[in-house]
Short mmCIF file of C-alpha atoms and ligand atoms in Angstrom, two decimals:
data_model
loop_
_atom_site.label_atom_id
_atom_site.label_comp_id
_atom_site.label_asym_id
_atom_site.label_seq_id
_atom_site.Cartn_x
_atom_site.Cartn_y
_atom_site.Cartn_z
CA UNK A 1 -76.41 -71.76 60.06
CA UNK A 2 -75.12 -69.00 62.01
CA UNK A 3 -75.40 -66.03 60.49
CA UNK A 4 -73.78 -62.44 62.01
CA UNK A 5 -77.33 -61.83 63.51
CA UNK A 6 -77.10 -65.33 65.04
CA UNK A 7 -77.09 -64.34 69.23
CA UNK A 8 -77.49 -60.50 68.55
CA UNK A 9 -79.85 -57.85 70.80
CA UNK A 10 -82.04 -56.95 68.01
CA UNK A 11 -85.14 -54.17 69.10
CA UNK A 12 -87.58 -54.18 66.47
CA UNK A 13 -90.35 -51.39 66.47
CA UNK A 14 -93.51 -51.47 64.65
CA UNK A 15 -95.81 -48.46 64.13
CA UNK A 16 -99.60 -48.53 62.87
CA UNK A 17 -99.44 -49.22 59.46
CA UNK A 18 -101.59 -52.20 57.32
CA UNK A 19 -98.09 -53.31 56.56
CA UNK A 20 -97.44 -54.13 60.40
CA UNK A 21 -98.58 -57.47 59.38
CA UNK A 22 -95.66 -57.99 57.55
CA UNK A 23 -93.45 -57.47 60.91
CA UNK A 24 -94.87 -60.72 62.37
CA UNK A 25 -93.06 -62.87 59.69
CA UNK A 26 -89.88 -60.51 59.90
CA UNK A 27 -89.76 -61.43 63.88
CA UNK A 28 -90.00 -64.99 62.53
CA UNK A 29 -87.12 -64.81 60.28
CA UNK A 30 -85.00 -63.03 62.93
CA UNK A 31 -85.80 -65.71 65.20
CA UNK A 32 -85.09 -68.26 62.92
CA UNK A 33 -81.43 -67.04 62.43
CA UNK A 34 -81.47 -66.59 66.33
CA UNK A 35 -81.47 -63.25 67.05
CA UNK A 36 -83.11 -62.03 70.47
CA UNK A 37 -86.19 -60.02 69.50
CA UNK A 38 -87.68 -57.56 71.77
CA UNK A 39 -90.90 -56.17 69.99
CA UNK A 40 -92.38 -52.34 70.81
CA UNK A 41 -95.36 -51.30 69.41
CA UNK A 42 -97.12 -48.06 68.81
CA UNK A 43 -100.41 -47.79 70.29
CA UNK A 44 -101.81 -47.55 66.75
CA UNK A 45 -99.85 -50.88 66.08
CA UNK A 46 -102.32 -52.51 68.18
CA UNK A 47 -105.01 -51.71 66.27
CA UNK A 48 -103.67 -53.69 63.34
CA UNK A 49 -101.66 -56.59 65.10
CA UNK A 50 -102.24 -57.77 68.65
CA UNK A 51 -99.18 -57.87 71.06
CA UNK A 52 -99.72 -61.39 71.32
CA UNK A 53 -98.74 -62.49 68.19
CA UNK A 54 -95.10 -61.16 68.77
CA UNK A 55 -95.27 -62.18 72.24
CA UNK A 56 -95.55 -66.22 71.21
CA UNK A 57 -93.16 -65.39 68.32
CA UNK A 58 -90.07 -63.87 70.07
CA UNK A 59 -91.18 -65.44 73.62
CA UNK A 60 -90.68 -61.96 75.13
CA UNK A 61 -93.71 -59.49 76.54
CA UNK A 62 -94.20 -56.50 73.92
CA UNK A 63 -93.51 -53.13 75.42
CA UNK A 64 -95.88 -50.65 74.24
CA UNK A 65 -96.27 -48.50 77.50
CA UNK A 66 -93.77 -45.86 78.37
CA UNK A 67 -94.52 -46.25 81.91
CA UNK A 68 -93.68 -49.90 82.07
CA UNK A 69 -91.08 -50.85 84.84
CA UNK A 70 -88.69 -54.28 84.05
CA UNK A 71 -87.44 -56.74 86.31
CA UNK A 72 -85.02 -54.36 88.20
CA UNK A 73 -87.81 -51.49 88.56
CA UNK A 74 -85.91 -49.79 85.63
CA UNK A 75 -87.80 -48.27 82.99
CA UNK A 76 -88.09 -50.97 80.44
CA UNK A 77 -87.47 -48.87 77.58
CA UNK A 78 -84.24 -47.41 78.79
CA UNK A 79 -82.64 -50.89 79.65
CA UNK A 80 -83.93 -52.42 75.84
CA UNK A 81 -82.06 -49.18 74.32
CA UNK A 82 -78.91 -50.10 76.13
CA UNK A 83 -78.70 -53.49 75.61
CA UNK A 84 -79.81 -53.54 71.33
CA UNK A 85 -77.57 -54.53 68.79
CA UNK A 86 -79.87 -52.72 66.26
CA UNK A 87 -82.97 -51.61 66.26
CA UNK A 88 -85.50 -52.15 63.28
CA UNK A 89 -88.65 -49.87 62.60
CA UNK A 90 -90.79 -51.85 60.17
CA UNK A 91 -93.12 -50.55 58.69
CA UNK A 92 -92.00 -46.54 60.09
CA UNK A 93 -95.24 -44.44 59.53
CA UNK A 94 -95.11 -40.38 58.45
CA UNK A 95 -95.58 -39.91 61.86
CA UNK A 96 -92.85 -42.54 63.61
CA UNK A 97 -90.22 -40.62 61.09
CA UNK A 98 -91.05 -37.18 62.28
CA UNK A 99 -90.97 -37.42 65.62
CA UNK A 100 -87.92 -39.33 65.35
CA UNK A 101 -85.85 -36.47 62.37
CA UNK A 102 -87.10 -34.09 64.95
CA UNK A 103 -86.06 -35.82 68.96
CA UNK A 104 -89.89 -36.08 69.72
CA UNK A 105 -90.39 -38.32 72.69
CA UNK A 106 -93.99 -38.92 73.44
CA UNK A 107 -94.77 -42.33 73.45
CA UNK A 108 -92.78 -45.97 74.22
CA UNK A 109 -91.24 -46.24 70.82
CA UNK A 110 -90.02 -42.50 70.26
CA UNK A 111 -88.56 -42.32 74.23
CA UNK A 112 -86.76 -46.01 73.23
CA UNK A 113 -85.50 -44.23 70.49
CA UNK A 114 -83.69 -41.02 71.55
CA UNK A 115 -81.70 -43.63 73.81
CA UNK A 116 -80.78 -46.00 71.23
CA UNK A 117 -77.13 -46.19 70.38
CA UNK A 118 -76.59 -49.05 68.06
CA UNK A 119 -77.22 -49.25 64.76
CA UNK A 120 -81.23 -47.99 63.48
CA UNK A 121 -82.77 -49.46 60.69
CA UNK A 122 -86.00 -47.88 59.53
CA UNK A 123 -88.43 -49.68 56.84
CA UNK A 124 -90.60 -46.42 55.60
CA UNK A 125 -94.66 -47.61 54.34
CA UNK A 126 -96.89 -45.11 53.58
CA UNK A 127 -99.09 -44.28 50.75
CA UNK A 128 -96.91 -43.19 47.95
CA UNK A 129 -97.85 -39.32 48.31
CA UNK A 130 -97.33 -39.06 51.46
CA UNK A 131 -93.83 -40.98 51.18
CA UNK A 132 -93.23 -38.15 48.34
CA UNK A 133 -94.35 -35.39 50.55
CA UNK A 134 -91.44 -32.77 51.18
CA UNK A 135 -91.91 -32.85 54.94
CA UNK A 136 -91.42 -37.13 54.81
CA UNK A 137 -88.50 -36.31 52.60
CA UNK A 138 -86.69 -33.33 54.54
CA UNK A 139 -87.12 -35.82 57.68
CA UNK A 140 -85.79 -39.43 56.04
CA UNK A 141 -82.98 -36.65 54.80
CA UNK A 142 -82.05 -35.79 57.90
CA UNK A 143 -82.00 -39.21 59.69
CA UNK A 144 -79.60 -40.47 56.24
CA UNK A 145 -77.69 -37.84 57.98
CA UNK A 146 -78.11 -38.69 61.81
CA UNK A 147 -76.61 -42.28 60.28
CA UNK A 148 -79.89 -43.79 60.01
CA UNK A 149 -79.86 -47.11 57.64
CA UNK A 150 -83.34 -46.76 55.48
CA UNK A 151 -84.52 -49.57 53.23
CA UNK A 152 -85.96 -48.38 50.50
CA UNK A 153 -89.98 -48.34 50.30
CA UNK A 154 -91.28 -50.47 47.21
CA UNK A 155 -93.07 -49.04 44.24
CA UNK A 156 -96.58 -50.60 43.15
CA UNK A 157 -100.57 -50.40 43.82
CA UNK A 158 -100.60 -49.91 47.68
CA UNK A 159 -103.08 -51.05 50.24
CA UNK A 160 -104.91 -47.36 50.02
CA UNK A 161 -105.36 -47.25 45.68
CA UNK A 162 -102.52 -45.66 45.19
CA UNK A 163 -99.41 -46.46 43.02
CA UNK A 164 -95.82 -45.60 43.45
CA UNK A 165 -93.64 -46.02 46.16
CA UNK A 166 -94.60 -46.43 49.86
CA UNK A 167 -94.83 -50.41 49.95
CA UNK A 168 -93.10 -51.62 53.23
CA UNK A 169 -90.42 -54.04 51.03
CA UNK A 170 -90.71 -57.65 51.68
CA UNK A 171 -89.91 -59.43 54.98
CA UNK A 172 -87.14 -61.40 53.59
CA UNK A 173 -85.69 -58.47 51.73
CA UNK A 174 -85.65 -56.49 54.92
CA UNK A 175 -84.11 -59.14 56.82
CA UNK A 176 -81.56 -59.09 54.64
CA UNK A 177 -80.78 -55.56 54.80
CA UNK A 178 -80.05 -56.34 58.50
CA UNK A 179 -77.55 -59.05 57.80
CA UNK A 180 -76.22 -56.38 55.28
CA UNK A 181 -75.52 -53.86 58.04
CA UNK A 182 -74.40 -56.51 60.36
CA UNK A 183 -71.81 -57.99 57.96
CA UNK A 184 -68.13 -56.81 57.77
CA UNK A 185 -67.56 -54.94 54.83
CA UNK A 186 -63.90 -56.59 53.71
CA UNK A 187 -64.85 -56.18 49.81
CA UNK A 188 -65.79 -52.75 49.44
CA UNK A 189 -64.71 -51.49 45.90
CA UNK A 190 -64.04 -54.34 44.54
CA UNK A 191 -65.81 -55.89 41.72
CA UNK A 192 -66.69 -59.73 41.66
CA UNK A 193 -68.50 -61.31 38.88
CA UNK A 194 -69.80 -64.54 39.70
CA UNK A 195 -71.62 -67.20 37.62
CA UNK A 196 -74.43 -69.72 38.90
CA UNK A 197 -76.56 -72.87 37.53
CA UNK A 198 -77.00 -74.55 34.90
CA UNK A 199 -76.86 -73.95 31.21
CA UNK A 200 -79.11 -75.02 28.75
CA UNK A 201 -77.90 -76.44 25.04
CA UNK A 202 -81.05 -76.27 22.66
CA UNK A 203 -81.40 -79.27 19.84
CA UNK A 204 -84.90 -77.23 19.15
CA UNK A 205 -87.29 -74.91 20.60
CA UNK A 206 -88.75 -77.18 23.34
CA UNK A 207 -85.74 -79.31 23.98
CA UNK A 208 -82.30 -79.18 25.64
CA UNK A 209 -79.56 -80.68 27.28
CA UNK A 210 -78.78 -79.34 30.44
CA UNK A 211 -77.37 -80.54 34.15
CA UNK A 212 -79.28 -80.46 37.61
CA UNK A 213 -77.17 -77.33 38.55
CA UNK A 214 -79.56 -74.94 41.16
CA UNK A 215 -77.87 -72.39 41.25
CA UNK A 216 -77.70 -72.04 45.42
CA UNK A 217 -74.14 -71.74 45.51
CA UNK A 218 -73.59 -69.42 43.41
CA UNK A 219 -76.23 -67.07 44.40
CA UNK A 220 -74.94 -67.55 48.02
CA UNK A 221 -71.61 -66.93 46.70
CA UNK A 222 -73.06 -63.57 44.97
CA UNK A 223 -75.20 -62.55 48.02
CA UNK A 224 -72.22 -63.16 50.54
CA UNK A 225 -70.02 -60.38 48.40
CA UNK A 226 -72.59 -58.07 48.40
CA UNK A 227 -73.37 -57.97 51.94
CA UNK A 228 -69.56 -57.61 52.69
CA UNK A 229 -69.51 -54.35 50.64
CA UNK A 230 -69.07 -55.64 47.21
CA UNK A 231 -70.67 -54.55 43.65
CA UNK A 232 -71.68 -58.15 42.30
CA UNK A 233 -72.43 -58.69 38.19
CA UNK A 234 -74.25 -62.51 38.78
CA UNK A 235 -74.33 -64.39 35.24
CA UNK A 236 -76.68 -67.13 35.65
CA UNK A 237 -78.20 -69.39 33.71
CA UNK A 238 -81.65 -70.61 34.22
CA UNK A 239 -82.97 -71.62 37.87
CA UNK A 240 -86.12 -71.11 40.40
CA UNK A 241 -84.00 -68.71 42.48
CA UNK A 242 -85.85 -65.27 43.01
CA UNK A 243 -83.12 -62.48 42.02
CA UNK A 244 -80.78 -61.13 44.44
CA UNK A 245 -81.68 -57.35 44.80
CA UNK A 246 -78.67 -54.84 45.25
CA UNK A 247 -76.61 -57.52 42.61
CA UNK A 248 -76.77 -56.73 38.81
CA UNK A 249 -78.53 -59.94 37.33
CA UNK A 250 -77.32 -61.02 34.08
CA UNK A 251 -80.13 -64.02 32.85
CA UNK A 252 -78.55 -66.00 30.22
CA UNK A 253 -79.14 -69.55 28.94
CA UNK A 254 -76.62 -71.50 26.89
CA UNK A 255 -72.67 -71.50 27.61
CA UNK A 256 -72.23 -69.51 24.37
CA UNK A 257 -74.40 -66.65 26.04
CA UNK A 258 -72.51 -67.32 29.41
CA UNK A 259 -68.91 -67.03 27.53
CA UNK A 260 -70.29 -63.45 26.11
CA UNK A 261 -71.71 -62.07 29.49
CA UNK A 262 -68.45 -62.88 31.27
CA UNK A 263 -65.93 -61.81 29.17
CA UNK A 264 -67.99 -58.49 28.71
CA UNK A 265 -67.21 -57.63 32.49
CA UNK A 266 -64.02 -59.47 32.83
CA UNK A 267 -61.73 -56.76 32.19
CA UNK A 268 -63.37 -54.65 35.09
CA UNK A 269 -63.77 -57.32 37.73
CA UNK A 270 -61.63 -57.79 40.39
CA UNK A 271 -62.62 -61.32 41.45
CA UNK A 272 -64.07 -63.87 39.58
CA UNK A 273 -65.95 -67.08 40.89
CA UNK A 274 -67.15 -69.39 38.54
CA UNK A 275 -69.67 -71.29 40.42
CA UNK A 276 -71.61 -72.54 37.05
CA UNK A 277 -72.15 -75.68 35.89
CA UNK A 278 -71.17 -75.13 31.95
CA UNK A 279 -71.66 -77.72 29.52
CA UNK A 280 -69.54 -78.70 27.84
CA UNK A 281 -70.98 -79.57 24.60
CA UNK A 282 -74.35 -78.45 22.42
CA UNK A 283 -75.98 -79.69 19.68
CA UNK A 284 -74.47 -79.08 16.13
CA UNK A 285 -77.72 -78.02 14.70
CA UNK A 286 -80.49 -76.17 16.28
CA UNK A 287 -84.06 -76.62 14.85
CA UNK A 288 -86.63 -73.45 14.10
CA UNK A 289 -89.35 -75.67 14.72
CA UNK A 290 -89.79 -78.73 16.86
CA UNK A 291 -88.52 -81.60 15.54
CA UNK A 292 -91.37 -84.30 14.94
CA UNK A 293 -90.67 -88.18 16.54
CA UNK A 294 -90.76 -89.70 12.74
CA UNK A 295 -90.19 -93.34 12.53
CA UNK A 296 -86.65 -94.15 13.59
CA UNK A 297 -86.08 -96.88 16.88
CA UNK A 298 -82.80 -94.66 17.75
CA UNK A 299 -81.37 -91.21 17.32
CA UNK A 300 -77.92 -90.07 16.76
CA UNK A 301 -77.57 -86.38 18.16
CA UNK A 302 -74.21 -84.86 16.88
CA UNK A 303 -72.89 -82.38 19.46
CA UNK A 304 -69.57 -79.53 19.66
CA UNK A 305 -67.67 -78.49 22.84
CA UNK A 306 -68.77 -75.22 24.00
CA UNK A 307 -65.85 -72.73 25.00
CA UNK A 308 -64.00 -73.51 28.08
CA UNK A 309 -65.10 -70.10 29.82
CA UNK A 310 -62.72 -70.13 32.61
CA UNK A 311 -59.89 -71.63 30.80
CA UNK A 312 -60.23 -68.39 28.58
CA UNK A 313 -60.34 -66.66 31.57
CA UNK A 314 -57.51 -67.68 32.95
CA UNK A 315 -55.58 -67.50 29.67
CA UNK A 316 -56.97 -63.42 29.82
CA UNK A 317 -56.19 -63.52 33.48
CA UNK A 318 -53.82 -60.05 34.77
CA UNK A 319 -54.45 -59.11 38.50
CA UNK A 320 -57.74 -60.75 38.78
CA UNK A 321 -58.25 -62.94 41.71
CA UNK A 322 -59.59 -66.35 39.41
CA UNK A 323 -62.06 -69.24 41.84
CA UNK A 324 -63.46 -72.30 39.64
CA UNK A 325 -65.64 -75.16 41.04
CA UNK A 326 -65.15 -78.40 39.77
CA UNK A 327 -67.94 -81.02 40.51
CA UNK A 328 -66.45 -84.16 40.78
CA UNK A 329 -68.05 -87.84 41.47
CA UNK A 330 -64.58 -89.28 42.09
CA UNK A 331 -60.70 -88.54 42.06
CA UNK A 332 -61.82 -84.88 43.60
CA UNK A 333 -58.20 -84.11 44.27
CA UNK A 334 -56.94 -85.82 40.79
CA UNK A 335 -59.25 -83.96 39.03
CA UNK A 336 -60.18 -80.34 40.87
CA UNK A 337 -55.52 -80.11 41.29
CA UNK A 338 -55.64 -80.81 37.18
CA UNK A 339 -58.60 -78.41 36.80
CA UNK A 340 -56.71 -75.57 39.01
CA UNK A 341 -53.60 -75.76 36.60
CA UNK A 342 -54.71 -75.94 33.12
CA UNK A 343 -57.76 -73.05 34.07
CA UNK A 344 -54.71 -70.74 35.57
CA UNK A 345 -56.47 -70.55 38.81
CA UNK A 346 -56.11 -69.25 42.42
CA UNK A 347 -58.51 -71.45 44.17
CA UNK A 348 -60.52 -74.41 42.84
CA UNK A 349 -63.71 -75.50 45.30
CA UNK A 350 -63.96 -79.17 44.62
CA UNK A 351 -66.97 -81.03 45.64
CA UNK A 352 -67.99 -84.74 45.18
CA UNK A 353 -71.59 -84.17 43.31
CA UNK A 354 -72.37 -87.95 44.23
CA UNK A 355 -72.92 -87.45 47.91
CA UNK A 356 -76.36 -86.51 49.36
CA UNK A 357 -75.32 -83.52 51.38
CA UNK A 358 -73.40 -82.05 48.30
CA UNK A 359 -73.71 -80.34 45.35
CA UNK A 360 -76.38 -80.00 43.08
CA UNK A 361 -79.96 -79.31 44.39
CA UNK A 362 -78.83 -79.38 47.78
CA UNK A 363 -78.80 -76.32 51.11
CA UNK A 364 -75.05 -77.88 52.03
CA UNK A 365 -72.06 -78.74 50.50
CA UNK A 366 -68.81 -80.39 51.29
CA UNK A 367 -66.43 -78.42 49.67
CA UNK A 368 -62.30 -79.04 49.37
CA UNK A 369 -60.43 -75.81 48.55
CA UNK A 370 -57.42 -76.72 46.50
CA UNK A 371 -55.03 -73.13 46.35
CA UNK A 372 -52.28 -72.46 43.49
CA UNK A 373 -49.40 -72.92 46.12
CA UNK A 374 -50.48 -76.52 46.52
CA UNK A 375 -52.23 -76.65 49.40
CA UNK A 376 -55.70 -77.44 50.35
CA UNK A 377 -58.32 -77.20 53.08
CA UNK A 378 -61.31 -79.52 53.52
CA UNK A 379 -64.08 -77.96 54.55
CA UNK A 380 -67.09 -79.97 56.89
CA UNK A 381 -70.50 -80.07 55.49
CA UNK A 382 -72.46 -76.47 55.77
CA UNK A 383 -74.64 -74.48 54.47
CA UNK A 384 -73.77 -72.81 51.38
CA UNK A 385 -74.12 -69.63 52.70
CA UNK A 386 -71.38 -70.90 55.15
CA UNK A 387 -69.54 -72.10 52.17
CA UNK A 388 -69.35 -68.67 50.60
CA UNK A 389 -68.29 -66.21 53.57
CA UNK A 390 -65.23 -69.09 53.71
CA UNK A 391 -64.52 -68.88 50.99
CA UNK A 392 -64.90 -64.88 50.28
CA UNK A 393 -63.00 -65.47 53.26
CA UNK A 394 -60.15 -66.94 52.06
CA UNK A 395 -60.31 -64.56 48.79
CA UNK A 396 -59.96 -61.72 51.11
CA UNK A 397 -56.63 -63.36 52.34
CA UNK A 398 -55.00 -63.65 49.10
CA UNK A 399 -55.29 -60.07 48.18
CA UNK A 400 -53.54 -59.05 51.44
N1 CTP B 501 -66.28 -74.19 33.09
C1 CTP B 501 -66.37 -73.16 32.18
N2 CTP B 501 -66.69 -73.43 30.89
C2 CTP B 501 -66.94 -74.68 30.47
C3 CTP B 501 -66.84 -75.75 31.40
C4 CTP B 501 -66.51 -75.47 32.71
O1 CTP B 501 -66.18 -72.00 32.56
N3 CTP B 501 -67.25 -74.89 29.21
C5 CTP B 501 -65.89 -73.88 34.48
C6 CTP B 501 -66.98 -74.13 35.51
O2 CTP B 501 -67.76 -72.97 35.72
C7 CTP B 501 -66.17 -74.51 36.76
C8 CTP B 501 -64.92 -75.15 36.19
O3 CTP B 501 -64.83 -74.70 34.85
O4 CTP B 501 -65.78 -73.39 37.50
C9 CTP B 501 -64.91 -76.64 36.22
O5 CTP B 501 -66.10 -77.14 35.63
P1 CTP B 501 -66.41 -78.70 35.59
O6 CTP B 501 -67.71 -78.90 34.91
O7 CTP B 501 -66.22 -79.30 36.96
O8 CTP B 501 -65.21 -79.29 34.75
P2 CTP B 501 -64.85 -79.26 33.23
O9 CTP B 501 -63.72 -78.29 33.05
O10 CTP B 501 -66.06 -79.06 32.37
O11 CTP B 501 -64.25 -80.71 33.06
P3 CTP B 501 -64.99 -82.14 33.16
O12 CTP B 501 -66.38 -81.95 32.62
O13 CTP B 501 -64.15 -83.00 32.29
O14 CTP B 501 -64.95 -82.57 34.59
#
């Protein structure tokens, strides 16, 4: 999929740190979503990582000498400056962030970055004392205020004994902070609430009835507000999905627990996407303990309908901006058009669970957005990451 990194100029730096190993797998994801990666490294990087690692990775020669000329006899860190999209400093050392706070320019990296005028990411790793230290403070401070974008360091045991913060963050949550900064921001201030996966109905402690709901949609759905500037509340019920970080993560597991977290941040959400895959009925009785097979050939379960969440929603509904999914395996206009009406809707996403490129379980979706004014818009098979920013897209358009 092409993301908003896809084709950019991206310069990333990497300073002597034991995290610089973590940088090698950051090139890879940048790479991945093609980005052009030029790699510089700190002399004391090299001690830790060889150059040829990122050379085979971004298929580019690492600068790490200020005196080296490029093709045109220009000096090579001048020219990368110029060119960047962003630059990235993963993992920035003590040392990295105070030459930088204070326009020292002694080496490839620190040069590079005095002509930088793009967008500057810095990753901070250090042991947690020295991360704590006023001077490493007073200097992050002031390149917050030079408009500096810093990813916050983790907090645990570091590499050197210590515990607290000072743990470069992971590469995946760092790429992600780039995407962040590359990503309009369209849905600043506004609040979405979105729900994702399954839900489970217990008939006793160890058993349930449940759907094969992953929850990838709606976590794209949820990541794809945040990075365009909006504070997301994700309800979800139970799936392998690591949380999103910068999204408050609301775990729940039956619809009854779902109904409750939703309409507890209803009232202050502006948009609401229901991405989850509700059942729709539970077991009349739950069991303390776990029912024992006995005798019997068959089994009668009795079950009750759960609460239509969304259909309370949209009976709630004022100036909220109300999406529903409906997973269909037939009839998707029939039944997603009936679904948008009786739910009060603005937008239903209907997909056809049945085929093998959509729906549950599954990286893409083919997804049919049916709107209140009676039109729709099929959408081609993409990733659901693709499927959200269209349709965040599209949520955008109605407010305007
Ligand atoms: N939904 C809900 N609460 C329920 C059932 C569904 O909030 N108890 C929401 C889903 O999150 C989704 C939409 O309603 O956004 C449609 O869900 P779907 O399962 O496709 O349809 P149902 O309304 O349950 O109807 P049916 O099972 O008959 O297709």
């Amino acid at each position: 999929m092409k993301t908003a990194i896809h084709g950019k100029n991206i310069v990333l730096g990497v300073c002597g740190g034991i995290a610089a190993y973590k940088s090698v797998e950051l090139l890879r994801l940048l790479k991945k979503q093609e980005a052009n990666v030029r790699v510089i490294m700190t002399q004391n990087a090299r001690e830790f990582v060889g150059p040829m690692t990122f050379e085979a990775l971004s298929g580019l020669p690492v600068c790490s000498d200020i005196f080296e000329r490029g093709a045109d006899a220009s000096i090579r860190h001048i020219e990368w400056a110029e060119e960047a999209d962003a630059v990235v400093i993963a993992p920035a050392t003590a040392n990295i962030i105070g030459k930088f706070a204070n326009g020292i320019a002694d080496d490839a990296l620190s040069t590079f970055m005095l002509a930088v005028t793009s967008r500057q990411i810095l990753c901070p790793s250090m042991n947690a004392n020295m991360y704590l230290s006023n001077a490493v403070q007073r200097n992050l401070e002031i390149l917050r205020s030079d408009g500096y974008f810093i990813v916050e360091p983790g907090s645990g045991d570091l590499a050197c004994g210590t515990t607290g913060p000072g743990r470069l963050p992971e590469p995946e949550e760092i790429a992600d902070r780039i995407l962040y900064s590359f990503t309009k921001k369209d849905m600043n201030g506004k609040k979405i609430l979105v729900t994702a996966g399954p839900t489970r109905e217990h008939s006793d402690p160890v058993r349930f009835i449940s759907n094969p709901s992953s929850g990838k949609m709606g976590y794209a759905i949820a990541k794809a507000a945040e990075h365009r500037g909006g504070e997301v509340i994700l309800v979800t019920g139970p799936t392998n999905l690591a949380p999103p970080s910068h999204i408050t993560v609301v775990s729940v597991k039956s619809a009854k627990e779902m109904a409750q977290a939703v309409f507890d941040n209803m009232e202050n959400s502006h948009i609401v996407i229901k991405t989850a895959a509700v059942a729709d009925y539970r077991p009349k009785e739950m069991a303390d303990q776990k029912v024992k097979k006995g005798t019997d050939d068959e089994k009668v379960l009795h079950l009750e309908k759960n609460q239509d969440i969304l259909k309370e929603l949209g009976r709630r509904k004022q100036d909220q901006i109300l999406v529903g999914f409906a997973a269909e395996t037939e009839k998707l206009e029939k039944h997603a058009g009936k679904k948008l009406a009786e739910k009060n809707l603005d937008i239903i996403a209907g997909n056809l669970v049945s085929r093998p490129d959509s729906g549950f379980g599954t990286d893409t979706n083919q997804v049919t957005l049916f709107y209140r004014n009676g039109t729709k818009e099929a959408l081609p098979v993409m990733e659901k990451d693709a499927v959200a920013h269209i349709l965040l897209d599209r949520v955008a358009g109605l407010k305007s």
